[in-house]
Coordinates of C-alpha atoms in Angstrom, one line a residue:
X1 CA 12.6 -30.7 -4.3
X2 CA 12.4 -31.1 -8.2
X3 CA 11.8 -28.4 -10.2
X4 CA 11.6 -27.7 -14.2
X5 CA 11.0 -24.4 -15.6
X6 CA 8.4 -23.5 -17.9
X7 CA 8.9 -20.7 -20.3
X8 CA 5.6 -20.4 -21.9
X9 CA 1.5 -21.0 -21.0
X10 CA 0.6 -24.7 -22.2
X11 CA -0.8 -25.6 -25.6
X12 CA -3.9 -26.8 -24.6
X13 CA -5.0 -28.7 -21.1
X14 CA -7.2 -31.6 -20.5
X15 CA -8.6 -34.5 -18.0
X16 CA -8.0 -38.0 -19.6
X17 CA -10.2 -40.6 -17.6
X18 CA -8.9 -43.7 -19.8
X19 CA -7.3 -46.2 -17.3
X20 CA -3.6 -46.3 -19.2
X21 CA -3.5 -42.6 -17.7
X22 CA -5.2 -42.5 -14.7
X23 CA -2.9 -46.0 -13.5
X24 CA 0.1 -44.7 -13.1
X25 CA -1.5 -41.5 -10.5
X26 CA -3.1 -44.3 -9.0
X27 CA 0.2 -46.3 -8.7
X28 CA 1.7 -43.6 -7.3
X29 CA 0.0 -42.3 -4.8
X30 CA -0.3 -45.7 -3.3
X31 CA 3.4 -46.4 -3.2
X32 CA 4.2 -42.6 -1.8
X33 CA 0.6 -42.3 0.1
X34 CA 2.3 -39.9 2.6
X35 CA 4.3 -37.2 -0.1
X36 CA 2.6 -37.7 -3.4
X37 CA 0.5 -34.7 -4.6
X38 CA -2.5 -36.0 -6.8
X39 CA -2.2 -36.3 -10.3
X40 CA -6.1 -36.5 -10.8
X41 CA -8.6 -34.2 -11.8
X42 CA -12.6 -35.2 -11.8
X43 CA -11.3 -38.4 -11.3
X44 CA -8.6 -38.2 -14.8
X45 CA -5.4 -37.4 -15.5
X46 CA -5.0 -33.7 -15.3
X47 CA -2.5 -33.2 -18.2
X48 CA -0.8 -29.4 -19.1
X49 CA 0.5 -30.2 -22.8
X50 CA 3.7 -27.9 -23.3
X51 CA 6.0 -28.1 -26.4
X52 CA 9.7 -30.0 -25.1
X53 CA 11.3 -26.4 -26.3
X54 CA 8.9 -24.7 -23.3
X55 CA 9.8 -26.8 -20.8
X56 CA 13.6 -26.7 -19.3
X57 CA 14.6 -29.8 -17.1
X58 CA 17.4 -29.9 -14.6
X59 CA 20.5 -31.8 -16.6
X60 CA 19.6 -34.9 -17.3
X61 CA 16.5 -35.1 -16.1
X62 CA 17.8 -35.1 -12.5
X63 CA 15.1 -35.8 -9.5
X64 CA 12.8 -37.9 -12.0
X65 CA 12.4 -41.7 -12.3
X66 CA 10.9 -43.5 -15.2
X67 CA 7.7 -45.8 -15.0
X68 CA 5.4 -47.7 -18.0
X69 CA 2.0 -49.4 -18.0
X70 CA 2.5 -53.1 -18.2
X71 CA 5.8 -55.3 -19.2
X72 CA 5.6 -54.1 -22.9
X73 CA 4.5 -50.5 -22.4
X74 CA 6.4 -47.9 -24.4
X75 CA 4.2 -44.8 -23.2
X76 CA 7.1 -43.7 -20.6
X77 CA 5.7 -41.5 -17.8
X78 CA 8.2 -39.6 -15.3
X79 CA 7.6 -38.7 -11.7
X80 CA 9.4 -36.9 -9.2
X81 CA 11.8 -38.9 -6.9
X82 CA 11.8 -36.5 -3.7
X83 CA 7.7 -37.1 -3.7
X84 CA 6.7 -39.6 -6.0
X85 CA 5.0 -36.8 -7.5
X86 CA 3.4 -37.9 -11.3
X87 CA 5.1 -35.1 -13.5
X88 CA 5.3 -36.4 -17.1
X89 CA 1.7 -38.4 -17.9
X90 CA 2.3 -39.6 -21.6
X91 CA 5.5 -39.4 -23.6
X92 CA 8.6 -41.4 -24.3
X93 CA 10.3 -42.0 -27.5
X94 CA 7.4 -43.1 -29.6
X95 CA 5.1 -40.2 -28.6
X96 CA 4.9 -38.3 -32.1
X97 CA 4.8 -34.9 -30.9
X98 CA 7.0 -32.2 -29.7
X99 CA 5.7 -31.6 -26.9
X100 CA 4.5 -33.8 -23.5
X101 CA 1.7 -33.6 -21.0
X102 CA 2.5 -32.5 -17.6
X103 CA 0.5 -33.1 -14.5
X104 CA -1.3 -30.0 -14.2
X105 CA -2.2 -30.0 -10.4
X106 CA 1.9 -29.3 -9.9
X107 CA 2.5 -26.2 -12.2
X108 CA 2.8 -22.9 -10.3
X109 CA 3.1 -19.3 -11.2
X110 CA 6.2 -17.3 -11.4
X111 CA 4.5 -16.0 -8.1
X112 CA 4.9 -19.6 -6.7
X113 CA 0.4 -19.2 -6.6
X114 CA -1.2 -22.4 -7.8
X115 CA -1.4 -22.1 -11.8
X116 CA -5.4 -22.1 -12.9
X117 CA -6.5 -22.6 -16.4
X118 CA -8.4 -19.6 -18.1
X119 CA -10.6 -22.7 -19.7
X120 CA -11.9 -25.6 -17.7
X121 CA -10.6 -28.7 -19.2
X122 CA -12.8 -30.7 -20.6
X123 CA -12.8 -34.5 -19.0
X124 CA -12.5 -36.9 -22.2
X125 CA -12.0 -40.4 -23.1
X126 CA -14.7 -41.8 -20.2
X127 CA -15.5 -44.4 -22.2
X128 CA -12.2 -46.1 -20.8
X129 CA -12.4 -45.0 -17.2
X130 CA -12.5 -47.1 -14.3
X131 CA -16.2 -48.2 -13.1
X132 CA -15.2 -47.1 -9.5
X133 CA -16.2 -43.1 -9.0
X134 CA -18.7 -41.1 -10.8
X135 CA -17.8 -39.4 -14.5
X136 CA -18.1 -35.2 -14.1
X137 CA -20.8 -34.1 -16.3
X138 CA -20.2 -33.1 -19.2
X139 CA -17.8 -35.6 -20.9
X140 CA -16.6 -36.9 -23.7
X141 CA -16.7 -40.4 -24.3
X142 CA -13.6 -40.5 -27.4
X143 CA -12.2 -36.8 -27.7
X144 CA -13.5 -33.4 -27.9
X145 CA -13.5 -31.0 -30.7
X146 CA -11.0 -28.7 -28.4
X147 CA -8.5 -31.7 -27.4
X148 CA -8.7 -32.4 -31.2
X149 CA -7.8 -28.8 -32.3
X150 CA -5.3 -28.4 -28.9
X151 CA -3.4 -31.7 -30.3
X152 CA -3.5 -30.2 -34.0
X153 CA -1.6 -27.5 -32.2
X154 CA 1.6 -29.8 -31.2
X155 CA 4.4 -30.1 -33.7
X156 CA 5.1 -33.3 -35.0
X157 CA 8.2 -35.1 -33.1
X158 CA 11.2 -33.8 -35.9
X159 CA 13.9 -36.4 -36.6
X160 CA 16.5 -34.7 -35.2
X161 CA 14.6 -34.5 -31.8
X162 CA 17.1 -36.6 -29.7
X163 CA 19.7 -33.7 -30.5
X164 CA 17.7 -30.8 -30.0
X165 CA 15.8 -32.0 -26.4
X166 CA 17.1 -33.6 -23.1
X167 CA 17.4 -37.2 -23.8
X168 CA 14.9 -38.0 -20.5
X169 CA 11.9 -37.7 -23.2
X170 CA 12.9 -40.3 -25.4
X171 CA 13.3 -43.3 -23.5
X172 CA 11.6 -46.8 -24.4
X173 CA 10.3 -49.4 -22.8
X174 CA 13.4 -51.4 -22.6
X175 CA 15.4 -48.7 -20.3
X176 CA 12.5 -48.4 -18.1
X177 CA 12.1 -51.4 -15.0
X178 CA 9.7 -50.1 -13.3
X179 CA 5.7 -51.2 -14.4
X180 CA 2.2 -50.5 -13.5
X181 CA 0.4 -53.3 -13.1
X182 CA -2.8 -53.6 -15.9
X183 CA -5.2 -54.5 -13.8
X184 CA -8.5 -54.0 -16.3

């Protein structure tokens, strides 16, 4: 089974509903119906943002395979390849930030319990959800105050980066073959 450590609480957490998120949990757990573990929360994206420094992967980024949302998507996710398990939700070389959202259904205490948040996420960016369940009340259409402040908390992606972090968070678009189909 894949595992990555994590050396420090997340930066903030959050439920993103818009459909370039939610696709690839979607995508997933149809292709690996019987050993995926949901990536979705309320219906979005459960996402646990930790800075790259917080999170330690196994060399390489061993166990993890690489997808993107449509032909010329450059927003590279990672899942797990033992389950087909989402595990990285946004990131790849052009995310700005130094740090990544990770699917926050999967992260478990140093007691192997179930990791809660202290906080219930707020669900945001409904206005680009998918027309086909119900939206959790309340929501945010755009962002929330708290998901402005939690990515205000994130350092900016330094330019030595590729040096300082496994390379596994930097790919593009071009070294990834596999695609989620935009269907909206």
């Amino acid at each position: 089974a894949f595992k990555a450590k994590l050396k420090a609480p997340p930066i903030f957490e959050m439920n993103c509903h818009c459909r370039s998120c939610v696709a690839p949990a979607r995508y997933l757990e149809a292709k690996y119906p019987e050993t995926s573990k949901s990536g979705l929360v309320n219906g979005g994206a459960g996402k646990a943002f930790f800075n790259l420094q917080d999170i330690e992967l196994p060399p390489g980024g061993a166990g993890l395979s690489y997808l993107k949302v449509g032909d010329g998507g450059e927003n590279i996710r990672s899942y797990t390849t033992c389950c087909g398990t989402l595990f990285n939700t946004a990131g790849g070389k052009r995310f700005p930030r130094a740090a990544r959202p990770l699917t926050r259904n999967l992260i478990q205490n140093t007691d192997g319990t179930l990791f809660v948040s202290p906080e219930t996420p707020e669900d945001v960016l409904t206005k680009y959800a998918y027309d086909d369940y119900t939206l959790p009340e309340p929501h945010f259409e755009e962002g929330s105050p708290a998901v402005g402040a939690g990515f205000s908390k994130m350092a900016p992606l330094p330019d030595d980066a590729a040096l300082k972090y496994d390379q596994s968070w930097f790919k593009v678009g071009s070294e990834v073959s596999e695609v989620v189909p935009i269907t909206w």
